[in-house]
Amino acid sequence: MTSTTEILRETAARLLASGAVEMVIGFRQGTIPMMNEPCFVRKPAEAGLLVWDSHCGINLANYVTDRKEKKIGIVAKGCDSRNLVTHILENKIRREQLVVIGVPCRGMADKRKIAMKCPGEILRVHETETAITAEGEGFTRTFEKADVLQHNCSLCTHRNPVIHDELAGEPVEEQQGVDRYADVRAVEAMSPEQRWKYFEDLLAPCIRCYACRNACPLCYCPTCFVDESRPQWVGKGQDPVDVRTFHFLRAYHCAGRCTDCGACERACPVGINMRLFTKKLEKDCLELFGWEAGLSLEVRPALDHYRPNDPNDFIR
Amino acid sequence: MGIEPGRLQFSWISSAESTKFVTVAAQVTEAVRALGPNTRFIKPLAEVA
Amino acid sequence: MRMLLIDRRAWQEGLKRAAGQYGLIGPVKEKEFHSFRPLKPGEMPDLAFQNSRLSPKHVVYPQTEPMFAYTLDEAREDRHLLKEVRREIPPRAVVGIRPCDAKAFVLVRLNFDTPDVQDPYWLRAYEATTFIGLGCNAPCSSCFCTTAGCGPFHEEGLDLLLADLGEAFAAKVLTPKGEAFARTAGWTAEAPAGAQSAFQERARAAEGRITSFVQTDHLKSIPVNDLYNAPFWEEVSFSCINCGTCTYSCPTCWCFDIQDETRGKSGVRLRLWDSCMYPLFTLHGSGHNPRGTKLHRVRQRFMHKLKYFVEKYDRGIQCVGCGRCVRLCPVNIDIRRVCNMMNGFAVSGEACAIP
């Protein structure tokens, strides 16, 4: 069987050699376990750098924003491809600029979940199609991949790329009957007081490093509202009100656009699940407008399009 | 977000509906006053000695 | 130098006694990770950790620190005057700090305490603090302290250095501050020769367990412009998302911003951590940004730590090898790799023309 990595290398080399693309954006082997680094290759000979495994969770759509190359090859799993669609709809890149090398995805591993299940520091990790093995000093642990997926991946219903020009492997079966919003419903059921407290605890470790914002392909504003200084909308310190303002406003800016790729949560150095906010908006968009972001180049996004029957019973 | 219900309200009022504007403004004012002072999204500030 | 033996019981009782005279700060596990925070009465530091998730630099250098307060109230005599907000800092001790993080304060001090300028906020906090280090018996695989001017039992910046010998601690007294803390805690038992050699043995073994290294010997001599114009910065910076994770988790990053926050007629002037990764860090009032691209910003971070600092202070690199940025970077930018690229650039830079 040919591995995804081999197909990606072969595809990248072919596209670069024929001049079909100027660069290919993908992943190279990371320097620590369970981390790969986004990279680009410009020469066919460099295509051997590319890898694919369960540690390619970073959303590569983030790397094509406003790029000027005429042709870019980009490796895209399901969520990346949905963000490419959103990028195209929002004029951050043109479809003609992209050669999408789709990767049917079985989900990405949650490195923190794996680390927490191991008794010591993980020094080596290897995987098969369905299992991940972590080794450290004096221990070896093998996990079913399904048990250690990123939370968003375990709920994913769009694992196959929605647009692609090449496909690195056979399409995978989509997960059926997934309850995507159990966590959001639990928060919705809280009283306002409980919810205030819950978010206070959730956000308490935040250090305002903005990794969540910057890992997100949607956050491409030339100047983010938290960086505006004339006027300054939000304080830049650690006051909980400012921290909360940042997180809520960031989430609102993603309404109707978020694909729940999990980049924000994955990037967070202090383990905050800020996906709860974006998922609430995602749920509302689905329930109120029947809208899921990034599925089609033909349909205008929910918040960009007026329909006479849009629900409006919150207005009196 | 944990804001008390009633503190956030939406209304659609045409520029021709001046009486509706007055009625809604009065209702909102009354409803918010009944909730008392807002305690959320308020930052403490160091006092000058 | 004196070495004490502190058994488990003396450890607990000593900390309780010391808590009467020192505010104790130590590693505590909250949710998934360890972090340094003030210990509650009776609370013991949890020393079962490799290192805290984030560095303890906030102990001396808070992320948000009020410096001045002012009033704009025309009715007040003292209107429009900046008044110092004085943070009273009674004696305190950081218990269980790792040697790398203590050494980091020594490097940061070069910036905040110079012959010309002394930063009163930083210095007051630093001088009020006693640092009780805990040698690393089991360093992480991404630690590279021994080639970053530090080590798992490095002593610079510490007042006491403990080695965990299992049933007891051996504690090396390094300064009068450390001596005073040991006296307050009632730790007086001299370590017998066996414990002293066990201490040395732990230190040697720990150094042997470091598997990750950087080369820094050429950094000083390579011309600064050669490094600045090196061809690898596009490749190095490509994956960077310009978040502040590396700089905020780094024990040696010291850059800050100053902001006024006003409400009504009163306001405060705050000092806040800032990061060279952010465009706002260098944005001019005119709108021009001299570090307008992420390549500029990534290059700045590495050039500052590994070149400008090295030239300016001649104290090695501005890094203690704690490995946090390596472990926490969301996109796996690895300072070890970049350091070796920079250090190795002299040869390749001379040998072949840059296309």
XYZ file of C-alpha atoms in Angstrom:
720
model
C 0.000 0.000 0.000
C 1.256 3.458 -0.816
C 1.273 5.754 2.184
C -0.239 9.204 2.151
C 3.237 10.635 2.674
C 4.506 8.897 -0.462
C 1.554 10.072 -2.535
C 2.057 13.634 -1.287
C 5.750 13.575 -2.163
C 5.107 12.145 -5.591
C 2.307 14.640 -6.260
C 4.327 17.609 -5.059
C 7.358 16.608 -7.113
C 5.202 16.141 -10.220
C 3.405 19.484 -9.818
C 6.654 21.344 -9.195
C 8.509 19.628 -12.024
C 5.795 20.360 -14.578
C 5.546 23.957 -13.460
C 1.906 23.513 -12.486
C 2.722 25.186 -9.170
C 5.489 27.454 -7.887
C 5.391 26.093 -4.361
C 3.712 23.385 -2.356
C 2.643 24.068 1.209
C 2.567 21.036 3.471
C 4.130 19.603 6.607
C 7.628 18.460 7.403
C 8.742 16.186 10.230
C 8.787 18.088 13.511
C 11.689 18.290 15.936
C 9.710 16.957 18.919
C 7.216 14.086 19.164
C 3.658 14.765 17.989
C 4.512 18.021 16.249
C 4.984 18.655 12.568
C 5.919 21.990 11.107
C 4.163 23.710 8.214
C 6.657 24.241 5.419
C 6.906 25.037 1.737
C 8.872 23.326 -1.014
C 9.812 25.020 -4.258
C 11.926 22.367 -5.960
C 10.923 18.822 -6.927
C 14.023 17.543 -5.130
C 12.727 18.980 -1.860
C 9.409 17.144 -2.043
C 10.890 14.395 0.104
C 10.596 16.767 3.061
C 6.831 16.391 3.114
C 5.210 14.069 5.623
C 1.728 13.079 6.659
C 0.597 11.509 9.917
C -1.758 12.187 12.830
C 0.173 15.274 13.901
C -0.675 17.592 11.025
C -3.400 19.422 12.931
C -2.392 22.949 11.998
C -4.776 24.475 9.479
C -2.738 25.218 6.361
C -5.356 27.566 4.903
C -3.756 30.078 7.265
C -0.662 30.089 5.053
C -2.202 31.160 1.769
C -3.827 34.381 2.968
C -3.101 37.113 0.403
C -0.239 35.156 -1.194
C 0.826 36.534 -4.521
C 2.137 33.408 -6.284
C 0.204 32.540 -9.431
C -0.011 28.851 -8.517
C 0.283 27.316 -5.078
C -0.072 23.658 -4.267
C -1.538 23.158 -0.841
C -2.070 20.024 1.173
C -5.566 20.105 2.654
C -7.506 17.771 4.909
C -11.275 18.212 5.243
C -11.248 21.245 7.527
C -8.360 22.946 5.702
C -10.307 22.603 2.449
C -13.390 24.188 4.052
C -11.261 27.102 5.176
C -9.841 27.381 1.670
C -13.423 27.671 0.410
C -14.076 30.383 2.996
C -10.857 32.146 1.982
C -11.915 32.075 -1.654
C -15.389 33.420 -0.829
C -13.799 36.190 1.242
C -11.308 37.095 -1.505
C -8.225 36.151 0.466
C -7.017 33.919 -2.354
C -8.385 33.058 -5.808
C -9.425 29.528 -6.706
C -7.240 29.704 -9.830
C -4.187 30.289 -7.649
C -4.634 27.009 -5.844
C -3.916 23.427 -6.690
C -5.528 21.676 -3.750
C -3.930 18.378 -2.830
C -6.713 16.879 -0.750
C -6.052 14.388 2.015
C -8.977 12.297 3.245
C -8.499 12.569 6.993
C -9.100 10.136 9.850
C -8.602 12.784 12.476
C -5.649 14.324 14.202
C -4.192 13.175 17.502
C -4.556 15.253 20.633
C -1.014 15.420 21.950
C -2.136 16.588 25.388
C -4.577 13.735 25.747
C -1.836 11.266 24.859
C 0.668 12.956 27.187
C -1.790 12.810 30.074
C -2.305 9.090 29.569
C 1.432 8.394 29.729
C 3.386 8.040 32.970
C 6.383 10.060 31.795
C 7.740 12.256 29.037
C 7.020 10.886 25.580
C 10.198 10.461 23.552
C 8.999 8.608 20.460
C 5.647 8.135 18.764
C 4.707 5.933 15.854
C 1.404 4.932 14.370
C -0.540 2.557 12.205
C -3.828 3.339 10.503
C -5.812 2.799 13.681
C -3.373 2.946 16.588
C -0.789 5.310 18.030
C 2.089 4.090 20.176
C 3.949 6.394 22.533
C 7.238 5.419 24.128
C 9.231 6.991 26.906
C 11.732 5.936 29.497
C 10.435 2.638 30.826
C 7.025 2.697 29.206
C 5.249 1.932 25.957
C 1.568 2.737 25.548
C -0.571 1.959 22.537
C -3.848 3.769 22.027
C -6.723 3.253 19.655
C -6.531 6.321 17.484
C -10.235 6.943 17.992
C -9.629 7.344 21.736
C -6.993 10.031 21.439
C -8.346 12.236 18.665
C -8.613 15.973 19.057
C -12.092 16.669 20.359
C -13.128 18.493 17.182
C -11.872 15.595 15.049
C -13.918 13.090 17.025
C -16.997 15.165 16.116
C -16.013 15.860 12.522
C -18.514 15.097 9.777
C -16.473 16.483 6.867
C -13.285 14.455 6.825
C -12.964 14.427 3.052
C -11.775 17.582 1.327
C -14.696 19.532 -0.141
C -12.553 20.909 -2.965
C -9.496 19.269 -4.426
C -7.551 18.984 -7.636
C -5.522 15.987 -6.519
C -6.475 13.438 -3.923
C -3.867 11.678 -1.799
C -5.741 8.471 -1.062
C -9.222 7.002 -1.201
C -12.050 9.020 0.379
C -12.816 7.928 3.916
C -16.222 7.127 5.316
C -17.793 10.148 7.007
C -18.840 9.747 10.632
C -22.602 9.407 11.017
C -24.905 10.250 13.882
C -22.397 12.481 15.671
C -23.795 14.666 18.441
C -21.708 17.751 17.745
C -23.090 20.082 20.373
C -23.486 18.271 23.688
C -20.916 20.585 25.329
C -22.634 23.711 24.018
C -26.015 22.501 25.275
C -24.540 21.999 28.731
C -23.435 25.637 28.790
C -26.758 26.824 27.374
C -28.537 25.070 30.226
C -26.649 27.106 32.841
C -28.091 30.179 34.522
C -26.451 33.496 33.558
C -24.627 33.508 36.917
C -23.291 29.982 36.421
C -22.260 30.786 32.910
C -20.408 33.940 33.965
C -18.498 31.924 36.542
C -17.878 29.050 34.138
C -16.294 31.339 31.547
C -14.273 33.087 34.245
C -12.712 29.740 35.206
C -12.311 28.690 31.589
C -10.399 31.841 30.678
C -8.439 32.296 33.916
C -5.191 30.776 32.579
C -5.171 32.970 29.424
C -1.905 34.867 28.913
C -3.079 36.915 25.908
C -0.465 35.367 23.621
C -3.070 35.346 20.833
C -2.003 31.921 19.603
C -5.699 31.018 19.214
C -6.320 34.048 17.050
C -3.185 33.707 14.993
C -3.545 29.981 14.372
C -7.005 30.651 12.941
C -7.259 31.082 9.174
C -10.257 33.375 9.685
C -8.242 35.916 11.673
C -6.545 37.825 8.903
C -7.577 41.409 9.709
C -4.668 43.750 8.972
C -5.139 45.155 12.463
C -7.083 43.132 15.003
C -9.464 45.084 17.229
C -7.342 44.231 20.282
C -4.352 45.860 18.603
C -6.163 49.044 17.665
C -4.798 51.978 19.582
C -6.700 54.864 18.013
C -9.169 54.393 19.626
C -8.284 51.544 21.921
C -11.266 49.225 22.262
C -9.936 46.877 24.876
C -7.272 46.967 27.588
C -4.131 44.994 26.914
C -3.493 43.654 30.392
C -4.574 40.606 32.326
C -7.783 42.064 33.723
C -10.435 39.329 33.366
C -12.809 41.774 31.687
C -10.284 42.486 28.939
C -9.436 38.810 28.543
C -13.110 37.957 28.238
C -13.760 40.796 25.808
C -10.983 39.536 23.569
C -12.269 35.959 23.537
C -15.918 36.829 22.972
C -15.264 39.340 20.236
C -12.825 37.035 18.510
C -15.458 34.301 18.528
C -18.143 36.620 17.159
C -15.883 37.563 14.283
C -15.842 33.870 13.388
C -19.630 33.477 13.341
C -20.809 31.646 10.244
C -17.183 31.182 9.157
C -15.718 28.771 11.689
C -15.255 25.184 10.501
C -14.305 23.868 13.968
C -10.887 22.869 12.666
C -9.601 23.067 16.239
C -6.540 25.180 15.388
C -7.275 27.621 18.219
C -7.554 25.029 20.936
C -4.582 23.108 19.635
C -2.384 26.208 19.597
C -3.238 27.341 23.116
C -0.198 26.955 25.373
C -2.333 26.805 28.513
C -5.032 24.391 27.351
C -8.107 26.619 27.101
C -11.041 25.185 25.170
C -12.109 28.393 23.456
C -13.901 26.284 20.827
C -16.893 26.381 23.129
C -17.528 29.948 22.008
C -17.140 29.396 18.296
C -19.136 26.172 18.490
C -22.087 27.982 20.048
C -22.123 30.321 17.065
C -21.669 27.419 14.696
C -24.633 25.669 16.306
C -26.794 28.783 16.032
C -25.872 29.199 12.374
C -26.820 25.608 11.683
C -30.080 25.736 13.609
C -31.220 29.183 12.466
C -29.936 29.300 8.914
C -29.143 25.688 8.054
C -25.603 26.894 7.428
C -22.283 25.118 7.711
C -19.242 27.111 6.680
C -16.959 26.267 3.808
C -18.918 23.519 2.089
C -19.542 25.192 -1.243
C -18.124 27.860 -3.487
C -21.588 28.460 -4.940
C -23.551 29.532 -1.865
C -23.046 32.860 -0.108
C -22.435 32.581 3.660
C -25.328 33.005 6.074
C -24.233 36.369 7.446
C -23.569 37.723 3.978
C -26.924 36.987 2.499
C -30.449 38.187 3.267
C -33.420 35.905 2.921
C -36.946 37.123 3.671
C -37.578 34.112 5.902
C -34.472 34.641 8.065
C -35.506 34.107 11.684
C -35.978 37.373 13.527
C -38.057 36.593 16.583
C -35.371 38.022 18.880
C -36.351 41.468 17.575
C -39.422 43.028 19.035
C -21.925 35.148 27.919
C -23.511 35.299 31.303
C -25.079 38.742 30.872
C -28.428 38.902 32.694
C -31.405 38.416 30.395
C -33.084 41.745 29.789
C -29.895 43.779 29.697
C -29.542 43.131 25.990
C -32.516 43.895 23.786
C -33.103 44.190 20.073
C -35.672 46.201 18.247
C -36.307 47.160 14.653
C -37.698 50.659 14.335
C -38.189 52.494 11.087
C -37.286 56.178 10.994
C -41.002 56.829 10.502
C -41.970 55.079 13.728
C -41.214 57.808 16.243
C -43.841 56.697 18.735
C -42.507 53.145 18.680
C -39.034 54.498 19.360
C -40.272 56.396 22.405
C -42.194 53.403 23.728
C -39.284 50.991 23.258
C -36.764 53.396 24.797
C -38.979 53.829 27.834
C -39.530 50.093 28.202
C -35.831 49.277 27.877
C -34.874 51.968 30.380
C -37.370 50.660 32.862
C -36.347 47.034 32.396
C -32.644 47.788 32.782
C -33.217 50.032 35.795
C -35.130 47.211 37.460
C -32.041 44.983 37.092
C -29.936 47.460 39.055
C -26.389 48.572 38.298
C -24.397 46.404 35.934
C -21.625 44.479 37.655
C -20.240 42.607 34.683
C -17.703 43.907 32.195
C -16.707 46.534 34.747
C -13.015 46.899 35.510
C -11.685 47.928 38.874
C -9.210 50.790 38.663
C -6.387 51.641 41.050
C -7.355 54.596 43.234
C -5.178 57.675 43.510
C -4.057 57.925 47.104
C 30.458 25.883 51.001
C 27.991 24.602 53.552
C 25.645 21.770 52.736
C 22.628 20.862 54.826
C 20.596 17.700 55.079
C 16.852 18.196 55.262
C 14.721 15.130 55.797
C 11.089 15.069 54.673
C 9.777 16.008 58.067
C 12.220 18.883 58.539
C 11.288 20.048 55.037
C 7.577 20.320 55.828
C 8.095 21.803 59.266
C 10.757 24.171 58.012
C 8.513 25.551 55.291
C 5.714 26.045 57.801
C 8.102 27.902 60.085
C 9.501 29.989 57.220
C 6.002 30.931 56.138
C 5.851 33.138 59.229
C 8.532 35.415 57.824
C 8.447 34.810 54.086
C 5.666 34.774 51.575
C 6.158 31.367 49.993
C 5.715 30.845 46.273
C 5.954 27.402 44.763
C 4.902 25.079 41.980
C 1.304 23.913 42.226
C -0.559 21.671 39.832
C -3.731 23.302 38.595
C -5.802 21.582 35.944
C -3.175 19.869 33.777
C -0.073 21.917 34.448
C 2.245 23.144 37.156
C 2.590 26.854 37.718
C 4.255 29.041 40.328
C 1.905 30.935 42.615
C 1.759 32.000 46.268
C 1.182 28.992 48.506
C -1.866 29.042 50.742
C -1.319 28.676 54.494
C -0.140 25.126 55.123
C 0.063 24.301 51.418
C 3.221 22.496 50.300
C 4.886 23.029 46.931
C 4.282 20.088 44.622
C 7.770 19.111 43.510
C 6.680 16.196 41.322
C 7.184 18.122 38.117
C 9.722 18.415 35.326
C 9.218 22.132 35.006
C 6.319 24.547 35.208
C 4.377 25.077 32.009
C 5.180 28.785 31.940
C 8.274 30.321 33.451
C 8.058 31.866 36.913
C 9.292 35.238 35.652
C 5.955 36.765 36.659
C 6.996 36.404 40.303
C 9.385 39.310 39.854
C 7.953 40.797 36.701
C 4.130 40.617 36.628
C 2.445 40.518 33.247
C 0.361 43.551 34.240
C 1.837 45.977 36.771
C 0.443 49.388 37.774
C 3.276 51.920 37.925
C 1.467 55.203 38.414
C -2.014 56.461 39.145
C -3.442 59.861 38.335
C -6.568 61.926 38.599
C -8.006 64.353 36.095
C -10.438 65.751 38.645
C -10.055 69.533 38.428
C -11.336 69.842 41.998
C -8.303 67.998 43.364
C -5.007 69.597 44.244
C -3.036 66.643 42.908
C -4.751 66.580 39.522
C -2.644 65.710 36.477
C 0.174 64.311 38.596
C 1.516 60.821 38.167
C 1.821 59.207 41.565
C 3.792 56.050 42.028
C 1.751 52.973 42.846
C 4.045 51.278 45.303
C 3.768 47.541 45.494
C 4.899 46.631 48.983
C 6.862 43.432 48.686
C 7.589 41.751 51.997
C 10.334 39.118 52.004
C 9.322 36.056 50.059
C 10.867 32.892 48.757
C 10.349 30.912 45.576
C 10.584 27.298 46.614
C 11.427 24.707 43.993
C 12.444 27.025 41.160
C 14.517 25.249 38.530
C 18.119 26.421 38.073
C 17.411 27.533 34.502
C 14.653 29.878 35.615
C 16.817 31.334 38.390
C 19.694 31.912 35.976
C 17.216 33.665 33.685
C 16.680 36.370 36.307
C 20.431 37.010 36.297
C 20.290 37.636 32.540
C 17.166 39.783 32.789
C 18.838 41.847 35.489
C 21.368 43.029 32.902
C 18.514 44.937 31.342
C 16.726 46.237 34.427
C 19.764 47.114 36.553
C 22.446 49.035 34.703
C 24.964 51.592 35.963
C 22.822 54.337 34.430
C 19.296 53.145 35.071
C 17.738 50.958 37.711
C 14.189 49.754 37.304
C 12.716 50.134 40.806
C 9.746 47.826 40.190
C 11.785 44.909 38.976
C 14.614 45.409 41.461
C 12.391 45.742 44.516
C 10.650 42.506 43.645
C 13.889 40.712 42.814
C 15.718 41.814 45.918
C 12.848 40.874 48.207
C 12.958 37.330 46.886
C 14.993 34.360 48.041
C 15.428 31.677 45.412
C 15.419 28.102 46.607
C 16.294 25.987 43.636
C 15.579 22.365 43.015
C 18.113 20.563 40.852
C 16.636 18.678 37.897
C 17.125 14.961 38.425
C 15.207 14.223 35.241
C 15.533 16.977 32.638
C 13.174 16.947 29.631
C 14.375 15.693 26.281
C 13.947 19.205 24.878
C 16.092 20.859 27.598
C 19.421 22.104 26.282
C 20.598 24.006 29.339
C 24.138 22.631 29.440
C 25.012 24.300 26.142
C 23.022 27.444 26.937
C 25.224 28.651 29.787
C 23.238 26.795 32.396
C 22.665 23.282 33.688
C 20.342 21.074 35.731
C 22.222 21.964 38.931
C 23.475 25.405 37.889
C 23.928 27.744 40.846
C 23.856 31.270 39.406
C 20.918 33.258 40.704
C 20.075 30.809 43.475
C 20.368 31.259 47.217
C 19.921 27.609 48.097
C 20.162 24.619 45.791
C 18.406 21.411 46.735
C 19.068 17.949 45.444
C 16.260 15.485 45.935
C 17.938 12.390 47.350
C 14.695 10.493 47.788
C 14.384 10.277 51.556
C 15.860 13.742 52.115
C 17.113 16.885 50.419
C 20.724 17.932 50.391
C 20.822 21.717 50.283
C 23.816 23.726 49.205
C 23.860 27.155 50.852
C 25.001 29.629 48.219
C 24.406 33.104 49.641
C 23.706 34.920 52.922
C 20.058 35.124 51.791
C 19.987 31.361 51.539
C 21.682 31.067 54.916
C 19.021 33.329 56.455
C 16.201 31.282 54.994
C 17.710 28.018 56.215
C 18.087 29.496 59.690
C 14.462 30.672 59.700
C 13.306 27.251 58.558
C 15.397 25.621 61.258
C 17.454 23.618 58.794
C 20.721 23.227 60.639
C 21.806 19.599 60.211
C 25.054 19.508 58.270
C 25.035 17.013 55.438
C 27.285 14.041 56.118
C 29.908 13.148 53.524
C 27.615 10.512 52.018
C 24.884 13.048 51.275
C 27.424 15.488 49.890
C 28.715 12.962 47.437
C 25.116 11.926 46.622
C 24.447 15.586 45.743
C 27.430 15.649 43.390
C 26.382 12.328 41.956
C 22.850 13.586 41.192
C 24.257 16.673 39.528
C 26.628 14.649 37.379
C 23.949 12.142 36.442
C 21.508 14.904 35.510
C 24.033 16.538 33.219
C 24.583 13.196 31.594
C 20.890 12.926 30.896
C 20.790 16.066 28.793
C 20.495 14.886 25.210
C 19.882 18.114 23.400
C 22.542 20.678 22.551
C 23.133 23.942 20.721
C 26.319 25.316 19.235
C 27.042 28.931 20.051
C 30.795 29.318 19.602
C 30.669 31.277 16.326
C 27.712 33.528 17.093
C 29.852 36.337 18.409
C 32.308 36.460 15.551
C 29.923 36.250 12.586
C 29.336 39.771 11.288
C 25.919 40.982 12.332
C 24.911 41.990 8.815
C 25.786 38.587 7.439
C 23.413 36.956 9.884
C 20.765 39.597 9.360
C 20.869 39.028 5.619
C 21.216 35.252 5.832
C 19.072 33.415 3.292
C 17.368 31.109 5.795
C 14.993 33.582 7.405
C 12.183 33.006 4.914
C 12.303 29.288 5.574
C 12.632 29.773 9.351
C 9.779 32.255 9.597
C 7.365 30.616 7.140
C 5.402 28.601 9.669
C 5.374 31.315 12.351
C 1.912 32.623 13.184
C 3.303 35.569 15.184
C 1.666 34.651 18.454
C 3.411 35.511 21.693
C 3.704 32.000 23.092
C 7.500 31.797 22.787
C 8.146 35.198 24.308
C 5.526 34.937 27.053
C 6.672 31.498 28.146
C 10.352 32.500 27.973
C 12.063 33.207 31.301
C 14.512 35.634 29.678
C 12.208 37.734 27.503
C 11.842 41.103 29.180
C 10.157 43.460 26.689
C 7.235 45.523 27.857
C 4.697 48.099 26.793
C 3.365 51.028 28.798
C -0.328 51.869 28.638
C -2.609 54.364 30.317
C -6.062 53.164 31.274
C -8.533 55.854 32.216
C -12.034 55.633 33.534
C -13.970 58.756 34.287
C -11.524 61.087 35.951
C -9.010 58.590 37.256
C -6.467 56.464 35.545
C -3.456 54.220 35.914
C -0.297 53.793 33.942
C 0.455 50.113 33.502
C 3.478 48.159 32.474
C 2.502 45.107 30.421
C 4.497 42.323 28.871
C 4.879 42.845 25.165
C 6.238 40.636 22.447
C 8.492 41.285 19.456
C 6.230 38.832 17.622
C 3.421 41.405 17.512
C 3.255 44.015 14.744
C 2.048 46.556 17.311
C 5.329 46.213 19.183
C 7.154 48.386 16.665
C 4.318 50.353 15.064
C 5.240 54.030 14.853
C 2.810 56.859 15.500
C 3.156 57.750 11.831
C 1.709 54.388 10.838
C 5.053 53.148 9.551
C 6.205 49.806 10.901
C 9.930 49.100 10.622
C 9.246 45.421 11.326
C 6.304 45.134 9.027
C 6.490 41.441 8.123
C 6.686 38.284 10.126
C 10.100 37.590 8.654
C 11.327 40.813 10.287
C 9.788 39.846 13.592
C 10.978 36.257 13.707
C 14.459 37.367 12.734
C 14.391 39.990 15.486
C 13.561 37.434 18.157
C 16.414 35.143 17.207
C 18.882 37.922 16.445
C 18.193 39.544 19.804
C 18.640 36.353 21.788
C 21.475 34.860 19.834
C 23.410 37.773 18.374
C 22.686 41.286 19.675
C 22.637 40.128 23.296
C 25.798 38.108 22.817
C 27.621 41.147 21.394
C 26.279 43.690 23.825
C 26.844 41.890 27.110
C 29.383 39.174 26.326
C 27.533 36.844 28.693
C 26.555 34.128 26.249
C 23.143 33.832 24.652
C 19.923 35.282 26.044
C 18.542 31.836 26.627
C 18.923 29.336 29.439
C 17.855 26.275 27.465
C 14.655 25.594 29.397
C 13.030 24.369 26.179
C 9.614 25.921 26.818
C 9.392 27.698 23.462
C 10.341 24.434 21.771
C 7.601 22.519 23.569
C 4.897 25.179 23.361
C 5.317 26.666 19.891
C 2.064 25.830 18.095
C 3.906 25.330 14.810
C 7.159 23.748 15.999
C 9.667 26.526 15.403
C 12.685 25.234 17.270
C 15.263 27.653 18.649
C 17.837 24.840 18.811
C 17.653 24.351 15.076
C 17.781 28.098 14.387
C 20.679 28.615 16.791
C 22.700 25.922 15.055
C 21.852 27.383 11.644
C 23.017 30.807 12.770
C 26.127 29.452 14.425
C 27.006 27.408 11.378
C 26.415 30.249 8.983
C 29.923 31.709 9.163
C 31.432 28.882 7.178
C 28.737 28.453 4.559
C 28.323 32.215 4.288
C 31.976 32.641 3.371
C 32.220 29.565 1.256
C 29.446 30.227 -1.215
C 27.796 33.279 -2.638
C 24.209 33.864 -1.583
C 21.961 33.598 -4.629
